Every structure is written in structure tokens, then in C-alpha cells.
């Protein structure tokens, strides 16, 4: 008989495993896995130094080399914050994400699609919540965001201290439906945060716009340091999760039980009950600020493509009403272009693509991978099996569906079922032996993509009409069905190598 989720948790605890329910239990699990956790008692400055250290230890992603994939890391001594710790890189490894979500690395996209299709809605708890063990109200003397929250800067050029992993939770003024997303949040003053809304790309931005039309502020909570399932689930986008879909329900499905929310103390909103920190506030209508108004560097922070983005003059303002946190809280952060972004953006994108193609042509798409080189957003590798002659050409239809599933996707590589889509050397092998540039490139010019790609601009190419417009491209590296017999890879004897490696 199959165990229930609760029985499995009890069994895991008895066997020495650490069921993950929040950031602290996630870190405890990582401690048990060789090579996945590191910590230090050497003091570090959160202003650029912390990220500078982790760049060498485990950032990976599109960070300028030298960098590498390495362990998650906890800094126990933070300059200027004697009671806080900072965790970084918790999700900066696909292997680590798989362990935290109790799933095989190659099946993460499929697992997330299953959970997005079978959501479990969050629940509100009454009474004391772990995130409210300590309360600081903005009307109290000495209240200062920068002193209460050890938000780092990634580089010396950043506009200011950034909260990079804040789960922003708000509700639509008309319908009351709620949503969670991650936004760029910069500390601007003692009780002010700037928040950047990518036009038309995030539901909370639409909620703020509607509140502004009504002349109202938008109550919002920012939960920092949460169960990694929440961080991964929050990065889904339309059409997989349309307006009105609460992505916290995906985390609920991943864990087999609802995410617990608590009532905020100073605004009419809810927050994640077991978060390490919660910032309560209101998005102000009719107010826009220059993101680097304090530093005047001209930059915001490093973004996922690997470049430092320009400071925006159109940031909205969150007027902070309170900061609450657990005793001895753990601040969680990430480096913008690191492998952490690849995990958070790429795995939900894989899920969205897999789900859309599977609905259209069941059994043909074997897997999807959004690799580090594309930051999890710009590039996808589709492993497609042509089962019959009539499947020829369907692989290209699958690529078109991938662009529909995730609008910010720029390049799709198509490979056969005998190519490991998670191994970029194998993908490039397919390109070198199963691809001809004059017949296997399909271009779709003049399509909206992502404004942070610096090549998506009229200055780069006269074919581009406006910033954020791109030429989407399909690289078909699959063998024509009629030629499959002549493209068989060399066969090796199947053996168990462990026999020869015992000593």
C-alpha cells in the first residue's frame, strides 16, 4: 500500500531525513548531502563583498568567469547586523533543487507541470506565526529598513541594497484574487522600498495599476527566506498561470499540503507564516522614483543575462509599515545572473513548455531543458521523438508551441531522443552532425521578447523596431525521419562499471 504524505514524512524523520517545510529545514537537509552546503564565521560586508565571495564559490550561471557551480553558503557574521545570518545559493544547482523538491533532476519540469495542473490552495492560520516572533513598526523611534534587513548589493555599482528573493504577495482590488511573484526591490529610505514592474509581465504589476486607477494604495507583503518550493513555484508565468492563479498553490502541490499564511499586523494582506522576514507595506499610487536616487551610479543591479541593468526612472514605491522576523533570522539572497536564477526561471519554463506540447502531441516531447547559458529564459532544448513518418515537421510545431508557452524565449534547439538535452556538449554534437544552416534554421523576426537582452534593440540591428523586439530562432538539429537508420550512434556494451571501481 502506498504511504500517505504524512506517513512518508514520519518515515523520513525516523530514517534521519529532513522533510523540508521552510528555509531552515531546507538548510538542514543540505547539510546532510556532501558538497551541497558550506558556512563561515568570518565576518563579511553585505555591500558587494558577500556576492564577490560567493561568485567564486558557487554562483555559476551567466556570471563572468571565473565562477562555478558550488554549494549553498551561510554567512554567520554580517557586518552591521549582529543578529542576522545570510544564506545564498540555496537554489544555485539543479541537483540541489531536485534534492529539496524530492525529485530526479531530469524530471523537475515534468513534476512542476503536474503540480501546476493539480494545485493545492494556501490556507490562513490564526494565532502566532513564526515570522512574527519579533515586530518592528515604522512609527516606532529608530525604525530603519537598512538596519533591520541585511539586504546585500551584488556589486559596487548597484543602485542600493536589494532584496532579490522577496516573495511579493498582493490581491486584486476588484476580484480579491491573490498572487505571489518575485520583483526587484531596492531599499530607498528608512521606510521606503522601490519595486520594479516589468510592463505587462507580472500580475502584481497589473494589480498595482488597477489600484492606481481607483486612487488606492495596494497592500502588499514581502516574505523573505521561505520553503524553496515557494520560490520555484512563484516563477511561473502566463499562460500556464493566468491572472487569478495563486502560484502558492503549486508549492502546496509540491509538498502535498497547503502553504500556511498569516494575517499581516499593519496592512490588510497576508504573508507566508514561516518566512524568516516579512515586510508589510502599501504600493503608493501616482508615485514613481529614480531607482538609483541615492547612489547615482546609473545602474540597478546585475540581471540574469549577465549584464548590469540600467536604473529605472519608473519604479513604484512601497511605503513600509512594519518589518517582522523570526528570532535570529536568516536573510536569503541570490546573485542576479547566478545559477539560482536559472533554476527559478528555467524549471517553471520547462514545465510550461512540456505541458503545452504534451497537450498538442502526446508522447512526442521527451523532455525540455532551459540551460544556464540562456539564464533559464532565453533558450530551451527540446528532446523530440519522431515515432512515425507523419511526425516529420511536428518537431518544428513543438518549437512554435514553446514560444507560445513562454513569451520571453528567444532560441529553441530541437534534438532527437538519443541526444541528452541536459548535456550541452551533446546538444552541440547534434548541431555539428545533424544540422545545416541553410535548411535547418527557422527565424521569426519582429517578435516581443525581453528588454534586458542588449541585442534586442534598434541600435544593434536595423531589423529591430523597438527595444525588447527580437528575432526568435529555431535550430532544428533532428535527423529527418527517413534518414534515422543512417544516423545511429555507435553502440557500446551495456555493463555495470561499479564492479571495476570497487577499490
Short mmCIF file of C-alpha atoms in Angstrom, two decimals:
data_model
loop_
_atom_site.label_atom_id
_atom_site.label_comp_id
_atom_site.label_asym_id
_atom_site.label_seq_id
_atom_site.Cartn_x
_atom_site.Cartn_y
_atom_site.Cartn_z
CA UNK A 1 0.00 0.00 0.00
CA UNK A 2 1.32 3.45 -0.91
CA UNK A 3 2.20 5.67 2.06
CA UNK A 4 0.35 8.92 2.59
CA UNK A 5 2.33 12.19 2.57
CA UNK A 6 2.15 12.35 6.36
CA UNK A 7 3.31 8.74 6.75
CA UNK A 8 6.19 9.40 4.37
CA UNK A 9 7.24 12.47 6.39
CA UNK A 10 7.22 10.45 9.60
CA UNK A 11 9.24 7.70 7.94
CA UNK A 12 11.74 10.22 6.57
CA UNK A 13 12.19 11.76 10.02
CA UNK A 14 12.70 8.34 11.59
CA UNK A 15 15.30 7.47 8.94
CA UNK A 16 17.28 10.65 9.54
CA UNK A 17 15.95 12.64 6.59
CA UNK A 18 14.82 16.24 6.98
CA UNK A 19 11.40 16.96 5.44
CA UNK A 20 11.51 20.50 4.03
CA UNK A 21 8.86 22.95 5.19
CA UNK A 22 10.79 26.24 5.39
CA UNK A 23 14.25 27.70 4.76
CA UNK A 24 15.74 26.33 7.99
CA UNK A 25 14.69 22.74 7.30
CA UNK A 26 15.97 23.15 3.72
CA UNK A 27 19.39 24.11 5.04
CA UNK A 28 19.35 21.19 7.48
CA UNK A 29 18.70 18.82 4.57
CA UNK A 30 21.55 20.31 2.54
CA UNK A 31 23.92 19.76 5.46
CA UNK A 32 23.37 16.01 5.06
CA UNK A 33 24.31 15.97 1.34
CA UNK A 34 28.06 16.01 0.60
CA UNK A 35 29.20 19.08 -1.30
CA UNK A 36 25.89 20.94 -1.10
CA UNK A 37 26.41 23.15 1.97
CA UNK A 38 29.12 25.44 3.32
CA UNK A 39 29.24 28.01 6.12
CA UNK A 40 31.64 30.53 7.57
CA UNK A 41 32.10 32.55 10.75
CA UNK A 42 34.39 35.07 9.04
CA UNK A 43 32.71 38.48 9.00
CA UNK A 44 31.57 39.68 5.59
CA UNK A 45 30.29 43.04 4.37
CA UNK A 46 26.89 42.69 2.66
CA UNK A 47 27.81 45.60 0.39
CA UNK A 48 29.34 43.80 -2.62
CA UNK A 49 31.80 41.68 -0.63
CA UNK A 50 29.37 38.84 0.15
CA UNK A 51 28.42 38.39 -3.51
CA UNK A 52 32.05 38.81 -4.51
CA UNK A 53 32.95 35.87 -2.29
CA UNK A 54 30.13 33.65 -3.48
CA UNK A 55 30.88 34.40 -7.11
CA UNK A 56 33.96 32.19 -6.75
CA UNK A 57 32.34 29.55 -4.53
CA UNK A 58 29.12 28.70 -6.31
CA UNK A 59 27.38 31.40 -8.36
CA UNK A 60 27.67 29.83 -11.83
CA UNK A 61 25.01 30.86 -14.33
CA UNK A 62 25.90 33.79 -16.59
CA UNK A 63 28.25 35.38 -14.04
CA UNK A 64 31.55 36.45 -15.62
CA UNK A 65 34.23 33.82 -15.22
CA UNK A 66 35.92 32.73 -13.01
CA UNK A 67 32.86 31.23 -11.36
CA UNK A 68 31.49 27.74 -10.86
CA UNK A 69 28.61 25.70 -9.53
CA UNK A 70 29.21 25.02 -5.86
CA UNK A 71 27.48 24.60 -2.50
CA UNK A 72 24.88 26.81 -0.90
CA UNK A 73 26.54 29.00 1.72
CA UNK A 74 25.56 30.59 5.02
CA UNK A 75 27.49 33.60 6.36
CA UNK A 76 27.08 33.76 10.14
CA UNK A 77 28.69 37.16 10.76
CA UNK A 78 27.29 40.07 8.75
CA UNK A 79 28.90 43.49 9.18
CA UNK A 80 26.38 45.88 10.74
CA UNK A 81 23.87 43.12 11.53
CA UNK A 82 25.00 41.22 14.64
CA UNK A 83 21.79 39.19 14.99
CA UNK A 84 21.39 38.06 11.37
CA UNK A 85 22.76 35.42 9.03
CA UNK A 86 22.68 35.38 5.22
CA UNK A 87 22.07 32.32 3.05
CA UNK A 88 22.98 32.46 -0.63
CA UNK A 89 22.92 29.94 -3.47
CA UNK A 90 20.28 27.67 -1.97
CA UNK A 91 18.85 27.06 -5.46
CA UNK A 92 22.06 27.57 -7.45
CA UNK A 93 22.27 23.93 -8.56
CA UNK A 94 19.77 21.73 -10.37
CA UNK A 95 20.95 18.79 -8.29
CA UNK A 96 20.29 20.78 -5.11
CA UNK A 97 16.83 21.86 -6.29
CA UNK A 98 15.98 18.24 -7.06
CA UNK A 99 17.01 17.19 -3.54
CA UNK A 100 14.97 20.00 -1.98
CA UNK A 101 11.90 19.08 -4.03
CA UNK A 102 12.41 15.31 -3.66
CA UNK A 103 12.58 14.72 -7.41
CA UNK A 104 15.06 13.49 -10.01
CA UNK A 105 16.89 16.41 -11.68
CA UNK A 106 15.78 15.42 -15.20
CA UNK A 107 12.13 15.21 -14.12
CA UNK A 108 11.81 18.60 -12.41
CA UNK A 109 9.97 20.25 -15.30
CA UNK A 110 7.51 17.37 -15.60
CA UNK A 111 6.94 17.35 -11.84
CA UNK A 112 6.22 21.07 -11.75
CA UNK A 113 3.78 20.76 -14.64
CA UNK A 114 1.93 18.03 -12.73
CA UNK A 115 1.74 20.29 -9.68
CA UNK A 116 0.61 23.33 -11.68
CA UNK A 117 -2.19 21.14 -13.09
CA UNK A 118 -3.22 19.89 -9.63
CA UNK A 119 -2.79 22.87 -7.27
CA UNK A 120 -3.41 22.90 -3.52
CA UNK A 121 -4.56 26.33 -2.37
CA UNK A 122 -2.87 28.08 0.60
CA UNK A 123 -4.64 28.34 3.95
CA UNK A 124 -4.83 31.11 6.54
CA UNK A 125 -3.80 30.25 10.09
CA UNK A 126 -4.89 32.18 13.14
CA UNK A 127 -2.72 32.99 16.13
CA UNK A 128 1.03 33.29 16.44
CA UNK A 129 3.13 32.84 13.31
CA UNK A 130 6.89 32.11 13.30
CA UNK A 131 7.55 35.13 11.04
CA UNK A 132 6.12 37.46 13.72
CA UNK A 133 8.27 36.48 16.67
CA UNK A 134 9.87 39.96 16.54
CA UNK A 135 7.93 43.02 15.37
CA UNK A 136 9.24 46.45 14.32
CA UNK A 137 6.65 49.08 13.37
CA UNK A 138 7.58 52.02 11.17
CA UNK A 139 6.05 54.54 13.58
CA UNK A 140 8.43 53.44 16.33
CA UNK A 141 11.60 55.51 17.05
CA UNK A 142 14.71 54.33 15.22
CA UNK A 143 12.91 52.28 12.57
CA UNK A 144 15.28 51.84 9.62
CA UNK A 145 14.89 49.23 6.88
CA UNK A 146 18.59 49.16 6.06
CA UNK A 147 19.45 48.31 9.67
CA UNK A 148 16.66 45.76 10.13
CA UNK A 149 17.12 43.84 6.87
CA UNK A 150 20.69 42.84 5.84
CA UNK A 151 19.98 43.27 2.13
CA UNK A 152 23.20 42.94 0.13
CA UNK A 153 24.39 44.62 -3.02
CA UNK A 154 25.74 42.37 -5.78
CA UNK A 155 28.37 44.86 -6.99
CA UNK A 156 29.81 48.26 -6.05
CA UNK A 157 27.72 49.73 -8.92
CA UNK A 158 24.30 48.68 -7.59
CA UNK A 159 21.66 51.34 -7.02
CA UNK A 160 21.43 50.28 -3.38
CA UNK A 161 20.78 47.28 -1.14
CA UNK A 162 18.49 44.81 -2.94
CA UNK A 163 16.03 42.25 -1.72
CA UNK A 164 16.40 39.70 -4.51
CA UNK A 165 14.31 36.84 -3.10
CA UNK A 166 11.30 38.64 -1.66
CA UNK A 167 8.02 36.79 -2.26
CA UNK A 168 5.67 39.68 -3.03
CA UNK A 169 2.04 38.84 -2.20
CA UNK A 170 -0.91 41.07 -3.11
CA UNK A 171 -4.59 40.87 -4.07
CA UNK A 172 -6.50 42.34 -7.00
CA UNK A 173 -8.59 45.38 -5.92
CA UNK A 174 -11.64 44.22 -7.92
CA UNK A 175 -11.68 40.46 -7.53
CA UNK A 176 -9.67 39.85 -4.36
CA UNK A 177 -7.67 37.07 -6.04
CA UNK A 178 -4.09 36.89 -4.80
CA UNK A 179 -0.75 36.12 -6.39
CA UNK A 180 2.91 35.75 -5.44
CA UNK A 181 5.81 36.95 -7.59
CA UNK A 182 9.44 37.99 -7.20
CA UNK A 183 10.33 41.59 -8.04
CA UNK A 184 13.41 43.79 -7.89
CA UNK A 185 13.21 45.59 -4.53
CA UNK A 186 15.70 48.29 -3.53
CA UNK A 187 15.87 49.97 -0.12
CA UNK A 188 15.40 53.70 -0.78
CA UNK A 189 14.87 55.10 2.71
CA UNK A 190 14.09 54.27 6.31
CA UNK A 191 10.57 53.15 5.41
CA UNK A 192 10.61 53.01 1.61
CA UNK A 193 11.31 50.29 -0.94
CA UNK A 194 11.28 50.74 -4.68
CA UNK A 195 9.69 47.97 -6.71
CA UNK A 196 10.20 47.47 -10.44
CA UNK A 197 7.29 46.15 -12.50
CA UNK A 198 8.21 44.84 -15.96
CA UNK A 199 5.40 46.28 -18.13
CA UNK A 200 2.73 43.67 -18.76
CA UNK A 201 4.80 40.78 -17.37
CA UNK A 202 3.72 40.28 -13.75
CA UNK A 203 0.28 40.07 -12.20
CA UNK A 204 1.10 42.21 -9.15
CA UNK A 205 2.01 45.00 -11.57
CA UNK A 206 -1.48 44.74 -13.04
CA UNK A 207 -2.94 44.83 -9.53
CA UNK A 208 -0.96 48.00 -8.70
CA UNK A 209 -2.07 49.65 -11.94
CA UNK A 210 -5.72 48.88 -11.19
CA UNK A 211 -5.39 50.19 -7.62
CA UNK A 212 -3.85 53.36 -9.00
CA UNK A 213 -6.79 53.79 -11.41
CA UNK A 214 -9.08 53.59 -8.38
CA UNK A 215 -6.91 56.07 -6.46
CA UNK A 216 -5.97 53.48 -3.84
CA UNK A 217 -2.79 52.06 -2.42
CA UNK A 218 -2.17 48.31 -2.81
CA UNK A 219 -1.48 46.37 0.42
CA UNK A 220 1.48 44.06 -0.08
CA UNK A 221 3.66 41.72 1.93
CA UNK A 222 7.23 40.68 1.08
CA UNK A 223 8.23 37.34 2.62
CA UNK A 224 11.94 36.55 2.64
CA UNK A 225 13.54 33.20 3.46
CA UNK A 226 10.89 30.59 2.66
CA UNK A 227 10.46 26.98 1.56
CA UNK A 228 12.30 26.61 -1.79
CA UNK A 229 9.12 25.10 -3.27
CA UNK A 230 7.52 28.54 -2.93
CA UNK A 231 10.43 30.27 -4.65
CA UNK A 232 10.34 27.88 -7.61
CA UNK A 233 6.54 27.88 -7.88
CA UNK A 234 6.33 31.68 -7.78
CA UNK A 235 8.24 31.99 -11.08
CA UNK A 236 5.55 30.56 -13.36
CA UNK A 237 4.07 32.97 -15.89
CA UNK A 238 1.05 33.14 -18.23
CA UNK A 239 -0.43 31.28 -19.99
CA UNK A 240 0.36 28.44 -17.55
CA UNK A 241 -0.70 30.58 -14.58
CA UNK A 242 -3.13 33.27 -15.78
CA UNK A 243 -4.34 36.23 -13.74
CA UNK A 244 -6.26 34.79 -10.81
CA UNK A 245 -3.97 31.79 -10.35
CA UNK A 246 -2.19 31.85 -6.98
CA UNK A 247 1.24 30.27 -7.52
CA UNK A 248 1.45 29.40 -3.83
CA UNK A 249 -0.85 26.54 -4.78
CA UNK A 250 1.95 24.99 -6.85
CA UNK A 251 4.18 24.89 -3.77
CA UNK A 252 1.25 23.32 -1.93
CA UNK A 253 1.05 20.58 -4.56
CA UNK A 254 4.82 20.02 -4.41
CA UNK A 255 4.63 19.44 -0.65
CA UNK A 256 1.29 17.68 -0.61
CA UNK A 257 -0.16 20.20 1.86
CA UNK A 258 -1.22 23.86 1.75
CA UNK A 259 1.20 26.74 2.23
CA UNK A 260 0.34 28.42 5.53
CA UNK A 261 -0.38 32.15 5.52
CA UNK A 262 -0.82 34.56 8.43
CA UNK A 263 -2.50 37.94 8.69
CA UNK A 264 -0.22 40.95 8.45
CA UNK A 265 -0.19 43.19 11.52
CA UNK A 266 -0.33 46.63 9.87
CA UNK A 267 -1.89 46.17 6.40
CA UNK A 268 -4.86 44.22 5.07
CA UNK A 269 -2.82 41.43 3.50
CA UNK A 270 -1.40 38.00 4.26
CA UNK A 271 2.17 36.75 4.42
CA UNK A 272 3.96 33.40 4.42
CA UNK A 273 3.73 32.26 8.02
CA UNK A 274 7.10 30.54 8.37
CA UNK A 275 9.17 33.12 6.48
CA UNK A 276 12.33 34.43 8.11
CA UNK A 277 11.42 38.08 7.41
CA UNK A 278 8.21 39.81 6.34
CA UNK A 279 7.99 43.40 5.16
CA UNK A 280 4.47 44.83 5.34
CA UNK A 281 3.55 47.87 3.30
CA UNK A 282 1.49 49.56 0.61
CA UNK A 283 2.32 50.28 -3.03
CA UNK A 284 1.67 54.01 -3.40
CA UNK A 285 -0.47 55.25 -6.32
CA UNK A 286 0.79 58.03 -8.57
CA UNK A 287 4.40 57.94 -7.32
CA UNK A 288 7.47 56.97 -9.36
CA UNK A 289 11.11 57.25 -8.31
CA UNK A 290 14.54 57.03 -9.85
CA UNK A 291 15.98 53.68 -8.77
CA UNK A 292 19.50 54.99 -8.15
CA UNK A 293 18.40 58.24 -6.47
CA UNK A 294 20.76 57.55 -3.57
CA UNK A 295 23.82 56.16 -5.37
CA UNK A 296 23.60 57.92 -8.76
CA UNK A 297 25.53 55.08 -10.41
CA UNK A 298 23.20 54.85 -13.40
CA UNK A 299 22.76 51.14 -12.74
CA UNK A 300 20.23 48.94 -10.98
CA UNK A 301 21.80 45.51 -10.29
CA UNK A 302 23.21 42.58 -12.30
CA UNK A 303 20.38 40.81 -14.14
CA UNK A 304 20.06 37.24 -15.40
CA UNK A 305 21.57 37.83 -18.89
CA UNK A 306 24.89 38.63 -17.19
CA UNK A 307 24.87 42.41 -17.58
CA UNK A 308 24.17 45.11 -15.01
CA UNK A 309 20.83 46.63 -15.87
CA UNK A 310 20.22 50.37 -16.08
CA UNK A 311 18.47 52.11 -13.22
CA UNK A 312 14.80 52.69 -13.94
CA UNK A 313 13.12 56.06 -13.60
CA UNK A 314 9.72 54.36 -13.33
CA UNK A 315 10.00 52.38 -10.11
CA UNK A 316 6.96 52.35 -7.85
CA UNK A 317 7.27 52.94 -4.11
CA UNK A 318 6.26 50.65 -1.26
CA UNK A 319 5.64 52.59 1.93
CA UNK A 320 6.73 50.17 4.64
CA UNK A 321 4.53 49.86 7.73
CA UNK A 322 6.38 47.10 9.60
CA UNK A 323 9.16 44.53 9.49
CA UNK A 324 8.61 41.26 11.34
CA UNK A 325 11.00 38.33 11.62
CA UNK A 326 11.90 35.13 13.40
CA UNK A 327 14.39 35.05 16.26
CA UNK A 328 17.94 35.08 14.85
CA UNK A 329 16.65 35.36 11.29
CA UNK A 330 18.29 34.04 8.13
CA UNK A 331 18.27 36.53 5.26
CA UNK A 332 18.13 34.77 1.89
CA UNK A 333 19.61 36.37 -1.20
CA UNK A 334 20.92 35.50 -4.65
CA UNK A 335 23.27 36.90 -7.27
CA UNK A 336 21.18 38.19 -10.17
CA UNK A 337 22.89 36.30 -13.04
CA UNK A 338 23.69 33.18 -11.00
CA UNK A 339 22.57 29.59 -11.48
CA UNK A 340 19.93 30.36 -8.88
CA UNK A 341 18.02 32.42 -11.45
CA UNK A 342 18.40 29.59 -13.97
CA UNK A 343 16.67 27.25 -11.52
CA UNK A 344 13.88 29.63 -10.57
CA UNK A 345 13.09 30.83 -14.10
CA UNK A 346 14.17 27.82 -16.15
CA UNK A 347 12.44 24.93 -14.39
CA UNK A 348 8.96 26.54 -14.48
CA UNK A 349 9.60 27.40 -18.14
CA UNK A 350 10.44 23.76 -18.84
CA UNK A 351 7.19 22.79 -17.13
CA UNK A 352 5.15 25.25 -19.19
CA UNK A 353 6.68 24.11 -22.48
CA UNK A 354 6.33 20.43 -21.66
CA UNK A 355 2.68 20.83 -20.67
CA UNK A 356 1.69 22.78 -23.76
CA UNK A 357 3.42 20.42 -26.22
CA UNK A 358 2.20 17.29 -24.42
CA UNK A 359 -1.39 18.51 -24.78
CA UNK A 360 -0.93 19.12 -28.50
CA UNK A 361 1.03 15.98 -29.45
CA UNK A 362 1.15 13.46 -26.58
CA UNK A 363 4.22 11.28 -26.19
CA UNK A 364 6.43 13.09 -28.69
CA UNK A 365 8.26 15.56 -26.44
CA UNK A 366 10.52 13.50 -24.19
CA UNK A 367 11.98 16.36 -22.14
CA UNK A 368 12.88 20.06 -22.03
CA UNK A 369 15.88 21.89 -20.63
CA UNK A 370 16.39 25.64 -20.22
CA UNK A 371 20.18 25.84 -19.77
CA UNK A 372 22.42 28.19 -17.88
CA UNK A 373 23.64 29.97 -21.00
CA UNK A 374 20.16 31.43 -21.52
CA UNK A 375 19.68 32.36 -17.89
CA UNK A 376 16.74 29.97 -17.78
CA UNK A 377 14.69 32.27 -20.04
CA UNK A 378 16.27 32.85 -23.45
CA UNK A 379 17.00 29.30 -24.57
CA UNK A 380 15.30 25.90 -24.49
CA UNK A 381 16.40 22.49 -25.73
CA UNK A 382 13.53 20.21 -26.75
CA UNK A 383 14.16 16.45 -26.92
CA UNK A 384 11.64 15.23 -29.50
CA UNK A 385 10.92 11.72 -30.74
CA UNK A 386 9.57 11.22 -34.25
CA UNK A 387 7.66 7.95 -33.95
CA UNK A 388 6.25 7.79 -37.49
CA UNK A 389 6.75 9.43 -40.88
CA UNK A 390 3.86 11.77 -40.14
CA UNK A 391 5.81 13.20 -37.18
CA UNK A 392 8.29 14.86 -39.53
CA UNK A 393 7.73 18.59 -39.14
CA UNK A 394 5.93 18.26 -35.83
CA UNK A 395 9.20 18.99 -34.04
CA UNK A 396 9.07 22.49 -35.51
CA UNK A 397 5.46 22.86 -34.44
CA UNK A 398 6.63 21.92 -30.94
CA UNK A 399 9.15 24.77 -31.10
CA UNK A 400 6.39 27.21 -32.04
CA UNK A 401 4.35 25.98 -29.09
CA UNK A 402 7.38 26.56 -26.85
CA UNK A 403 7.44 30.23 -27.90
CA UNK A 404 3.73 30.43 -27.06
CA UNK A 405 4.23 28.77 -23.68
CA UNK A 406 6.88 31.30 -22.65
CA UNK A 407 6.97 34.62 -24.48
CA UNK A 408 10.48 35.63 -23.35
CA UNK A 409 12.07 32.58 -25.02
CA UNK A 410 14.44 33.57 -27.85
CA UNK A 411 16.12 30.38 -29.13
CA UNK A 412 14.85 26.79 -29.37
CA UNK A 413 17.17 23.85 -30.13
CA UNK A 414 15.48 20.66 -31.32
CA UNK A 415 17.27 17.34 -30.76
CA UNK A 416 16.38 13.65 -31.19
CA UNK A 417 15.59 11.23 -28.39
CA UNK A 418 19.12 9.78 -28.45
CA UNK A 419 20.62 13.17 -27.54
CA UNK A 420 20.85 14.17 -23.86
CA UNK A 421 19.11 17.55 -23.80
CA UNK A 422 20.69 18.31 -20.39
CA UNK A 423 24.24 17.92 -21.79
CA UNK A 424 25.13 20.97 -23.88
CA UNK A 425 28.13 19.17 -25.38
CA UNK A 426 25.74 16.50 -26.69
CA UNK A 427 23.39 19.23 -27.98
CA UNK A 428 26.26 20.92 -29.83
CA UNK A 429 27.32 17.49 -31.18
CA UNK A 430 23.83 17.18 -32.67
CA UNK A 431 24.18 20.65 -34.15
CA UNK A 432 27.51 19.71 -35.74
CA UNK A 433 26.36 16.39 -37.22
CA UNK A 434 22.59 16.78 -37.76
CA UNK A 435 22.19 20.38 -38.79
CA UNK A 436 22.70 22.50 -41.91
CA UNK A 437 22.44 26.26 -41.56
CA UNK A 438 20.75 26.82 -44.91
CA UNK A 439 17.88 24.38 -44.26
CA UNK A 440 17.57 23.91 -40.50
CA UNK A 441 17.32 27.50 -39.21
CA UNK A 442 13.84 28.98 -38.90
CA UNK A 443 13.68 32.66 -37.99
CA UNK A 444 10.68 34.61 -36.72
CA UNK A 445 11.60 38.31 -36.78
CA UNK A 446 9.85 41.19 -35.10
CA UNK A 447 8.52 39.32 -32.04
CA UNK A 448 8.37 40.68 -28.49
CA UNK A 449 10.96 39.01 -26.25
CA UNK A 450 12.75 40.56 -23.25
CA UNK A 451 14.02 44.13 -22.73
CA UNK A 452 17.11 43.02 -20.76
CA UNK A 453 18.73 41.39 -23.79
CA UNK A 454 21.03 44.20 -25.01
CA UNK A 455 20.96 42.84 -28.56
CA UNK A 456 17.18 43.35 -28.70
CA UNK A 457 17.44 46.99 -29.73
CA UNK A 458 17.39 49.12 -32.92
CA UNK A 459 20.98 50.17 -32.16
CA UNK A 460 22.08 46.54 -32.57
CA UNK A 461 20.18 45.81 -35.78
CA UNK A 462 18.09 47.94 -38.15
CA UNK A 463 15.67 44.99 -38.39
CA UNK A 464 14.57 45.57 -34.79
CA UNK A 465 11.78 48.13 -34.50
CA UNK A 466 11.91 48.74 -30.76
CA UNK A 467 13.67 47.72 -27.57
CA UNK A 468 12.63 44.27 -26.48
CA UNK A 469 11.78 43.13 -30.00
CA UNK A 470 13.76 40.08 -31.10
CA UNK A 471 14.24 37.62 -33.92
CA UNK A 472 13.23 34.30 -32.41
CA UNK A 473 15.11 31.37 -33.92
CA UNK A 474 14.62 27.61 -34.16
CA UNK A 475 17.69 25.40 -34.64
CA UNK A 476 16.41 22.06 -35.91
CA UNK A 477 19.14 19.57 -35.02
CA UNK A 478 16.97 16.49 -35.59
CA UNK A 479 17.51 13.82 -38.23
CA UNK A 480 14.85 13.67 -40.98
CA UNK A 481 12.66 10.66 -40.19
CA UNK A 482 13.56 8.85 -43.40
CA UNK A 483 17.29 9.03 -42.59
CA UNK A 484 17.18 7.85 -38.96
CA UNK A 485 18.75 4.47 -39.79
CA UNK A 486 21.87 6.17 -41.19
CA UNK A 487 22.36 8.35 -38.11
CA UNK A 488 22.59 5.65 -35.46
CA UNK A 489 25.15 6.40 -32.76
CA UNK A 490 27.92 3.93 -32.03
CA UNK A 491 26.66 1.14 -29.74
CA UNK A 492 28.61 0.06 -26.67
CA UNK A 493 28.28 -2.98 -24.48
CA UNK A 494 25.98 -2.36 -21.52
CA UNK A 495 27.94 -3.07 -18.32
CA UNK A 496 27.96 -2.10 -14.65
CA UNK A 497 31.18 -0.07 -14.21
CA UNK A 498 30.91 -0.18 -10.42
CA UNK A 499 32.38 -3.68 -10.47
CA UNK A 500 35.68 -2.24 -11.71
CA UNK A 501 35.57 0.75 -9.36
CA UNK A 502 35.17 -1.01 -6.00
CA UNK A 503 38.76 -0.31 -4.96
#
